Amino acid sequence: MNSLDLDWNSLNHESLELFKALLRLNTTNPPGNEVIATELLAESLREDNLEPFIVESAKNRSNLVVRLPANVPQDQVTQGPLLLAGHTDVVPANASQWTHDPFGAVEADGMIWGRGALDMKNMVAMSAMTIKLLARYDQIPRHRDVIFAAVADEEEGCTYGSSFLVNEHPDKVRAQDMLGEVGGFWLNLGSHTFIPVMVAEKGRAHLKLRASGPPGHGSIPHEQAAPLKLAKAITKLAEQGLPYHLTPVVEDFIHALASKQPAAQKIGLKGLLSSKLSPVILKKLFPDRNNARAFYAMLHNTAVPTIVRSGEKLNLIPDEASCELDGRILPGFSSSDLINEIKHLLDDPDIAVEELSASQPVSLTDYKNSSVFHTISSVLQKHAPQATCVPYMITGFTDARAFSTLGTHCYGFAPLKLEPHHNLSFSALFHGIDERVPVDGYTWGQEVLFDTVCALLSKQSN
Ligand SMILES: [Zn+2]
């Protein structure tokens, strides 16, 4: 793809310096203050004669977009733009719990430590570096435009970042395909390495359960009391859960994992594909509870009580008790499906289920027929021949939720090598204490991203 002999030793050094500089900026959201990251990126992009568009969605909440047009004759530009997207905000870090300063970008033990190291200033730096290199080496053919967007506010729901850009400046970010979070990291299971590429996201519903019952005096208990009804409902929700659903991406993901495991693990994983066996396996047989919970969330609509309210006076039994639920919806289902499942489970006419807000799930792409997915797969084949590239659904959401509304096919692909000897788990580090990435894991990711982008730009058509 790239016929140039690039000096990756020096380019990786340059990329790492940009990455560390980003990590040193405190963009904890709230309040975000992403303007400092935007300024740093803009300065770096200008060094390669790129002129970024910068726009504030609120004070100090800035977003950056830069476009590098195709460099082949117009009749050879047959595909829409490729968007590289990353968010510059990070979740809070309590420095007293960390081994190194979360905003120090300390390099120790072969790792770079810092909040945002893998969520996702790594991808921001690698993407910026990729577009800088494409601008620097104009002899690399670009059969489509490439856009880089560094956005604010992903961690608090995207309002001031990707949603703002999609609503206010859609022409700047409209693309055919997008690479962003979450995916591309190494998942070492047993003796095999998998590299998930995200192609679907669960939706979200903010719901309220309202239990009603007769009021009364606190000195005389009665079994119809609203708080008791609510407590029973919450218990039922937690203990019995909602129905099992096997959706296509999760089915393919589990099949792919199972195919590379030894017999015992293979049976366990394959059992997850059965609605009858799955509950037993998840409750009893799955050794790692974190993995069991993650698989549970992939196989069910879920509703978790987070805010519970009832009563104001100690000696008065209130006539109402309520709780808010954080509901998550599988692709192929809607918030009303989720509400119906909850009503059916609770089966209590004194408990109302109400929707406060909802965003629907997204299948980000038809990955089986996607040339992008196949290109990613073949680039990985070259850079990690021992690994298997697998489709993946995340149970949360990302900026893809906003970008996909413009018709963009979104892929979670922020490549990062985590070898077994690194002893790091992506899911444990994500929003975790001591977030860090291996130096060689980052540089592997930089080269893989660059090669993937060159491959996606070199194609004349799908
Ligand atoms: Zn993130």
Coordinates of C-alpha atoms and ligand atoms in Angstrom, one line a residue:
M1 CA 0.0 0.0 0.0
N2 CA 2.6 2.4 1.0
S3 CA 5.6 2.1 -1.3
L4 CA 7.5 4.5 0.8
D5 CA 10.2 3.3 3.1
L6 CA 9.1 5.2 6.2
D7 CA 11.5 5.5 9.1
W8 CA 9.1 4.2 11.7
N9 CA 11.7 4.6 14.5
S10 CA 11.7 8.3 14.2
L11 CA 8.0 8.6 13.3
N12 CA 6.9 6.5 16.3
H13 CA 9.1 8.7 18.5
E14 CA 7.3 11.8 17.0
S15 CA 3.9 10.1 17.6
L16 CA 4.7 9.1 21.1
E17 CA 5.7 12.7 22.0
L18 CA 2.4 14.0 20.7
F19 CA 0.6 11.3 22.7
K20 CA 2.4 12.2 25.9
A21 CA 1.8 15.9 25.4
L22 CA -1.9 15.1 25.1
L23 CA -1.8 13.0 28.3
R24 CA -0.3 15.8 30.2
L25 CA -3.3 18.0 29.5
N26 CA -6.0 17.7 32.2
T27 CA -9.2 17.4 30.2
T28 CA -11.3 15.7 32.9
N29 CA -14.9 15.9 32.0
P30 CA -16.7 17.5 33.8
P31 CA -15.7 20.3 33.1
G32 CA -13.8 19.0 30.0
N33 CA -11.8 22.1 29.0
E34 CA -10.9 20.3 25.8
V35 CA -9.8 23.6 24.3
I36 CA -6.2 22.9 25.5
A37 CA -6.1 19.6 23.6
T38 CA -7.6 21.2 20.5
E39 CA -4.9 23.9 20.6
L40 CA -2.1 21.4 20.9
L41 CA -3.4 19.3 18.0
A42 CA -4.0 22.4 15.9
E43 CA -0.4 23.5 16.4
S44 CA 0.9 20.0 15.5
L45 CA -1.3 19.8 12.4
R46 CA -0.2 23.2 11.1
E47 CA 3.4 22.0 11.1
D48 CA 2.3 19.8 8.2
N49 CA 0.5 22.6 6.5
L50 CA -3.0 21.3 7.5
E51 CA -5.5 24.0 8.5
P52 CA -7.9 22.7 11.1
F53 CA -11.4 24.0 11.6
I54 CA -12.0 24.7 15.3
V55 CA -15.4 25.3 16.8
E56 CA -16.5 25.8 20.4
S57 CA -19.8 24.2 21.4
A58 CA -19.6 26.0 24.8
K59 CA -16.9 28.0 26.6
N60 CA -13.6 26.0 26.5
R61 CA -15.4 23.0 24.9
S62 CA -13.8 23.0 21.5
N63 CA -13.9 20.5 18.6
L64 CA -11.4 20.2 15.8
V65 CA -12.0 18.9 12.3
V66 CA -9.4 18.8 9.6
R67 CA -9.8 17.4 6.1
L68 CA -7.2 16.3 3.6
P69 CA -8.7 16.0 0.1
A70 CA -8.1 13.1 -2.3
N71 CA -5.0 13.6 -4.4
V72 CA -6.0 11.6 -7.5
P73 CA -8.0 12.9 -10.5
Q74 CA -11.6 13.6 -9.6
D75 CA -13.0 10.7 -11.7
Q76 CA -11.0 8.3 -9.6
V77 CA -12.6 9.5 -6.4
T78 CA -15.3 7.0 -6.1
Q79 CA -15.8 6.8 -2.3
G80 CA -17.0 9.2 0.3
P81 CA -14.6 10.4 3.0
L82 CA -12.9 8.3 5.6
L83 CA -13.3 9.8 9.1
L84 CA -10.8 9.2 11.9
A85 CA -12.5 10.2 15.2
G86 CA -11.4 10.5 18.8
H87 CA -12.6 12.3 21.9
T88 CA -10.2 14.4 23.8
D89 CA -12.0 14.4 27.2
V90 CA -11.3 11.8 29.9
V91 CA -13.1 10.5 33.0
P92 CA -11.9 11.7 36.4
A93 CA -8.8 10.1 38.1
N94 CA -8.1 10.2 41.8
A95 CA -4.3 10.7 41.9
S96 CA -4.0 9.3 45.4
Q97 CA -4.9 5.9 44.0
W98 CA -2.5 5.9 41.1
T99 CA 1.1 4.6 41.0
H100 CA 2.1 7.6 38.9
D101 CA 0.6 11.0 38.3
P102 CA -2.5 10.5 36.0
F103 CA -1.5 13.6 34.1
G104 CA 2.2 13.0 34.2
A105 CA 2.6 10.8 31.0
V106 CA 5.2 8.9 33.0
E107 CA 7.1 6.3 31.1
A108 CA 8.0 3.4 33.4
D109 CA 8.2 -0.4 33.1
G110 CA 7.8 -0.2 29.4
M111 CA 4.5 1.6 29.7
I112 CA 3.1 5.0 29.3
W113 CA 0.8 5.9 32.3
G114 CA -2.0 8.4 32.3
R115 CA -5.7 9.0 32.2
G116 CA -6.8 8.7 28.6
A117 CA -3.9 6.4 27.7
L118 CA -6.3 4.0 26.1
D119 CA -9.6 6.0 26.4
M120 CA -8.7 7.4 24.0
K121 CA -5.8 9.9 23.6
N122 CA -3.8 7.1 22.0
M123 CA -6.3 7.0 19.1
V124 CA -6.4 10.8 19.0
A125 CA -2.6 11.0 18.7
M126 CA -2.3 8.1 16.2
S127 CA -5.0 9.6 14.0
A128 CA -3.5 13.1 14.1
M129 CA -0.1 11.5 13.2
T130 CA -1.7 9.5 10.4
I131 CA -3.2 12.6 8.7
K132 CA 0.0 14.5 9.3
L133 CA 2.0 11.8 7.5
L134 CA -0.5 11.6 4.6
A135 CA -0.1 15.4 4.2
R136 CA 3.7 15.1 4.5
Y137 CA 4.0 12.3 2.0
D138 CA 1.7 13.4 -0.8
Q139 CA 3.0 10.6 -3.1
I140 CA 0.8 8.2 -1.1
P141 CA -2.4 7.9 -3.3
R142 CA -5.6 9.2 -1.7
H143 CA -8.6 8.0 -3.6
R144 CA -10.9 9.7 -1.1
D145 CA -10.9 12.5 1.3
V146 CA -9.7 11.8 4.8
I147 CA -11.0 13.7 7.8
F148 CA -9.8 13.8 11.4
A149 CA -12.1 14.9 14.1
A150 CA -11.0 15.4 17.8
V151 CA -14.2 16.0 19.7
A152 CA -15.2 17.0 23.2
D153 CA -17.6 15.5 25.7
E154 CA -17.9 11.8 24.8
E155 CA -17.6 10.8 28.5
E156 CA -20.7 12.9 29.5
G157 CA -22.9 11.9 26.5
C158 CA -21.5 13.7 23.4
T159 CA -23.7 16.8 23.6
Y160 CA -20.8 19.3 23.2
G161 CA -18.8 17.1 20.9
S162 CA -19.9 14.6 18.2
S163 CA -23.6 15.4 18.6
F164 CA -22.9 19.1 18.3
L165 CA -20.8 18.6 15.1
V166 CA -23.4 16.3 13.6
N167 CA -26.2 18.8 14.3
E168 CA -24.4 22.1 13.6
H169 CA -21.7 21.3 11.1
P170 CA -22.7 18.0 9.4
D171 CA -20.9 18.8 6.1
K172 CA -17.6 19.0 8.0
V173 CA -17.9 15.4 9.4
R174 CA -20.1 13.6 7.0
A175 CA -18.2 10.5 5.9
Q176 CA -18.8 7.1 4.3
D177 CA -16.8 5.2 6.9
M178 CA -15.4 6.0 10.3
L179 CA -12.7 4.5 12.5
G180 CA -13.0 5.3 16.3
E181 CA -13.4 3.6 19.6
V182 CA -13.9 0.8 21.0
G183 CA -11.9 -2.0 19.4
G184 CA -8.6 -2.9 17.9
F185 CA -7.1 -4.0 21.2
W186 CA -5.7 -7.4 21.9
L187 CA -8.0 -9.7 23.8
N188 CA -5.9 -12.7 25.0
L189 CA -8.2 -15.6 25.9
G190 CA -6.6 -18.9 26.8
S191 CA -3.7 -19.3 24.4
H192 CA -5.2 -17.3 21.6
T193 CA -5.3 -13.6 20.7
F194 CA -8.5 -12.0 19.4
I195 CA -8.8 -8.5 18.0
P196 CA -12.4 -7.2 18.3
V197 CA -13.6 -4.6 15.9
M198 CA -16.8 -2.9 17.1
V199 CA -19.7 -2.9 14.7
A200 CA -22.7 -2.5 17.0
E201 CA -23.7 -0.6 20.1
K202 CA -26.5 -1.1 22.6
G203 CA -29.1 1.7 22.9
R204 CA -30.0 3.3 26.2
A205 CA -33.3 4.1 27.9
H206 CA -33.8 6.1 31.1
L207 CA -36.8 4.6 32.8
K208 CA -38.8 5.1 36.0
L209 CA -40.6 2.5 38.1
R210 CA -43.4 3.8 40.2
A211 CA -44.9 1.7 42.9
S212 CA -48.2 2.8 44.5
G213 CA -50.0 1.6 47.6
P214 CA -52.1 2.8 50.5
P215 CA -50.5 5.2 52.9
G216 CA -50.5 4.4 56.6
H217 CA -49.0 5.0 60.0
G218 CA -45.5 3.7 60.6
S219 CA -46.6 2.0 63.8
I220 CA -48.7 -0.5 61.9
P221 CA -47.0 -2.4 59.1
H222 CA -48.9 -3.4 56.1
E223 CA -47.9 -5.6 53.2
Q224 CA -49.2 -3.4 50.5
A225 CA -46.9 -0.5 51.3
A226 CA -45.4 1.1 48.2
P227 CA -41.7 0.9 49.3
L228 CA -42.1 -2.9 49.9
K229 CA -43.6 -3.3 46.4
L230 CA -40.8 -1.4 44.9
A231 CA -38.2 -3.4 46.9
K232 CA -39.8 -6.7 45.6
A233 CA -39.7 -5.4 42.0
I234 CA -36.1 -4.4 42.3
T235 CA -35.2 -7.8 43.7
K236 CA -37.1 -9.6 41.0
L237 CA -35.4 -7.6 38.3
A238 CA -31.9 -8.3 39.8
E239 CA -32.5 -12.0 40.5
Q240 CA -34.5 -13.1 37.5
G241 CA -33.4 -10.6 34.9
L242 CA -34.9 -10.0 31.5
P243 CA -35.2 -12.6 28.7
Y244 CA -32.2 -14.0 26.8
H245 CA -31.6 -12.8 23.2
L246 CA -28.9 -13.9 20.8
T247 CA -28.2 -11.1 18.3
P248 CA -26.2 -11.6 15.1
V249 CA -23.0 -9.8 16.0
V250 CA -22.8 -11.4 19.5
E251 CA -23.5 -14.8 18.0
D252 CA -20.6 -14.4 15.5
F253 CA -18.3 -13.0 18.3
I254 CA -19.0 -16.0 20.6
H255 CA -18.6 -18.5 17.7
A256 CA -15.2 -17.0 16.8
L257 CA -14.0 -17.0 20.4
A258 CA -15.1 -20.6 20.9
S259 CA -13.5 -21.8 17.7
K260 CA -10.0 -21.1 19.1
Q261 CA -10.4 -22.5 22.6
P262 CA -9.6 -25.9 24.1
A263 CA -12.5 -28.4 24.4
A264 CA -13.7 -27.5 27.9
Q265 CA -13.8 -23.7 27.3
K266 CA -15.3 -24.3 23.9
I267 CA -18.2 -26.2 25.4
G268 CA -18.8 -23.4 27.9
L269 CA -18.7 -20.6 25.3
K270 CA -20.9 -22.6 22.9
G271 CA -23.4 -23.1 25.7
L272 CA -23.8 -19.3 25.8
L273 CA -25.5 -19.7 22.4
S274 CA -28.4 -21.6 24.0
S275 CA -31.1 -19.8 25.8
K276 CA -31.5 -22.9 28.1
L277 CA -27.8 -23.4 29.0
S278 CA -26.7 -19.8 29.1
P279 CA -28.2 -18.8 32.5
V280 CA -26.5 -21.8 34.2
I281 CA -23.2 -21.2 32.5
L282 CA -23.2 -17.6 33.4
K283 CA -24.2 -18.1 37.0
K284 CA -22.2 -21.2 37.9
L285 CA -19.6 -22.3 35.3
F286 CA -18.0 -19.2 34.1
P287 CA -14.8 -18.8 36.2
D288 CA -14.3 -15.1 35.7
R289 CA -17.2 -13.1 37.2
N290 CA -16.3 -9.9 35.2
N291 CA -16.4 -11.9 31.9
A292 CA -19.7 -13.5 33.0
R293 CA -21.2 -10.1 33.6
A294 CA -20.0 -8.8 30.3
F295 CA -21.5 -11.8 28.4
Y296 CA -24.7 -11.4 30.3
A297 CA -25.0 -7.8 29.2
M298 CA -24.3 -8.9 25.6
L299 CA -27.1 -11.4 25.7
H300 CA -29.9 -9.5 27.4
N301 CA -31.7 -6.1 27.5
T302 CA -30.8 -4.8 31.0
A303 CA -32.3 -2.4 33.5
V304 CA -30.3 -1.4 36.5
P305 CA -31.8 0.6 39.4
T306 CA -29.6 3.6 40.2
I307 CA -31.7 6.2 41.9
V308 CA -34.3 5.1 44.5
R309 CA -36.7 7.4 46.2
S310 CA -39.5 7.1 48.7
G311 CA -41.1 8.9 51.7
E312 CA -40.2 12.0 53.6
K313 CA -41.4 11.3 57.1
L314 CA -40.2 8.6 59.4
N315 CA -43.6 7.6 60.8
L316 CA -45.6 7.8 57.6
I317 CA -45.9 5.0 55.1
P318 CA -45.8 6.8 51.7
D319 CA -48.3 6.1 49.0
E320 CA -45.5 6.0 46.3
A321 CA -42.0 4.8 45.9
S322 CA -40.0 5.1 42.7
C323 CA -36.7 4.2 41.2
E324 CA -34.9 5.2 38.1
L325 CA -33.5 2.5 35.8
D326 CA -30.5 2.7 33.5
G327 CA -31.8 0.5 30.7
R328 CA -29.7 -0.8 27.9
I329 CA -31.2 -2.1 24.7
L330 CA -29.8 -4.7 22.3
P331 CA -29.7 -4.0 18.5
G332 CA -33.0 -5.1 17.0
F333 CA -35.0 -4.0 20.0
S334 CA -36.6 -0.8 21.0
S335 CA -37.3 1.0 24.3
S336 CA -40.9 -0.2 24.2
D337 CA -39.7 -3.8 23.9
L338 CA -37.6 -3.2 27.0
I339 CA -40.5 -1.7 28.9
N340 CA -42.7 -4.7 27.9
E341 CA -40.1 -7.1 29.1
I342 CA -39.9 -5.3 32.5
K343 CA -43.8 -5.2 32.8
H344 CA -44.0 -8.9 31.9
L345 CA -41.4 -9.8 34.5
L346 CA -42.9 -7.7 37.3
D347 CA -46.5 -8.6 36.5
D348 CA -47.8 -6.2 39.1
P349 CA -50.6 -3.7 38.2
D350 CA -49.4 -1.4 41.1
I351 CA -46.1 -0.8 39.4
A352 CA -46.0 1.6 36.5
V353 CA -43.0 1.7 34.1
E354 CA -42.4 5.0 32.4
E355 CA -39.9 6.2 29.8
L356 CA -38.0 9.4 30.6
S357 CA -35.8 9.4 27.5
A358 CA -34.2 6.9 25.1
S359 CA -31.7 6.5 22.3
Q360 CA -32.0 3.5 20.1
P361 CA -29.4 0.9 19.6
V362 CA -27.2 1.0 16.5
S363 CA -25.9 -1.6 14.2
L364 CA -23.1 0.5 12.9
T365 CA -22.4 -1.5 9.8
D366 CA -23.3 -4.6 7.9
Y367 CA -19.8 -5.9 8.6
K368 CA -20.2 -9.2 6.7
N369 CA -20.5 -7.3 3.4
S370 CA -18.1 -4.6 4.4
S371 CA -14.9 -4.0 2.5
V372 CA -13.6 -1.9 5.4
F373 CA -14.0 -4.8 7.8
H374 CA -12.2 -7.1 5.3
T375 CA -9.4 -4.5 4.9
I376 CA -8.9 -4.2 8.6
S377 CA -8.8 -8.0 8.8
S378 CA -6.1 -8.3 6.2
V379 CA -3.9 -5.5 7.6
L380 CA -4.1 -7.3 11.0
Q381 CA -3.2 -10.5 9.3
K382 CA 0.1 -8.9 8.3
H383 CA 0.8 -7.2 11.7
A384 CA -0.5 -9.9 14.0
P385 CA -0.7 -13.1 12.0
Q386 CA -1.4 -15.2 15.1
A387 CA -4.5 -13.2 16.1
T388 CA -8.2 -13.5 14.9
C389 CA -10.1 -10.4 14.0
V390 CA -13.7 -10.7 15.4
P391 CA -16.8 -8.5 15.2
Y392 CA -17.9 -7.0 18.5
M393 CA -20.8 -5.2 20.1
I394 CA -20.2 -2.9 23.0
T395 CA -22.8 -2.6 25.8
G396 CA -22.2 1.2 26.2
F397 CA -22.1 3.8 23.5
T398 CA -19.5 6.0 21.8
D399 CA -19.4 8.9 19.4
A400 CA -20.4 6.4 16.7
R401 CA -23.9 6.9 17.9
A402 CA -23.9 10.5 16.7
F403 CA -21.7 10.0 13.5
S404 CA -23.8 7.0 12.3
T405 CA -26.9 9.3 12.1
L406 CA -25.2 10.9 9.0
G407 CA -25.3 7.6 7.3
T408 CA -21.6 6.8 8.2
H409 CA -20.6 3.2 8.6
C410 CA -18.8 3.2 12.0
Y411 CA -16.1 0.8 13.2
G412 CA -14.5 0.7 16.6
F413 CA -10.9 0.3 15.7
A414 CA -8.2 2.0 17.7
P415 CA -5.4 -0.6 17.4
L416 CA -3.4 -1.4 20.5
K417 CA -1.2 -4.4 21.2
L418 CA -1.5 -5.9 24.6
E419 CA 0.6 -9.1 24.7
P420 CA 0.0 -11.8 27.4
H421 CA 3.3 -10.8 29.1
H422 CA 2.1 -7.3 29.5
N423 CA -0.6 -8.7 31.8
L424 CA -3.0 -5.9 31.0
S425 CA -6.7 -6.2 30.4
F426 CA -8.3 -3.6 28.3
S427 CA -11.6 -3.7 30.1
A428 CA -10.0 -3.4 33.5
L429 CA -7.9 -0.4 32.4
F430 CA -10.8 1.4 30.7
H431 CA -11.8 4.1 33.1
G432 CA -9.7 2.2 35.6
I433 CA -6.9 3.1 38.1
D434 CA -3.4 3.1 36.6
E435 CA -4.6 3.4 33.0
R436 CA -1.6 2.7 30.9
V437 CA -0.4 1.3 27.5
P438 CA 2.8 -0.5 26.6
V439 CA 5.1 1.7 24.5
D440 CA 5.5 -1.1 21.9
G441 CA 1.8 -1.7 22.0
Y442 CA 1.2 1.9 21.1
T443 CA 3.7 2.0 18.3
W444 CA 2.3 -1.2 16.9
G445 CA -1.1 0.5 16.9
Q446 CA 0.3 3.6 15.1
E447 CA 1.7 1.5 12.3
V448 CA -1.4 -0.6 12.0
L449 CA -3.7 2.4 11.9
F450 CA -1.5 4.1 9.3
D451 CA -1.4 1.0 7.1
T452 CA -5.1 0.5 7.5
V453 CA -5.8 4.1 6.4
C454 CA -3.4 3.9 3.5
A455 CA -5.2 0.7 2.4
L456 CA -8.6 2.3 2.7
L457 CA -7.5 5.3 0.7
S458 CA -5.8 3.2 -2.0
K459 CA -9.0 1.4 -3.1
Q460 CA -10.7 3.0 -6.1
S461 CA -14.1 1.5 -5.3
N462 CA -15.9 -0.9 -3.0
Ligands
ZN1 ZN -13.8 6.7 25.2

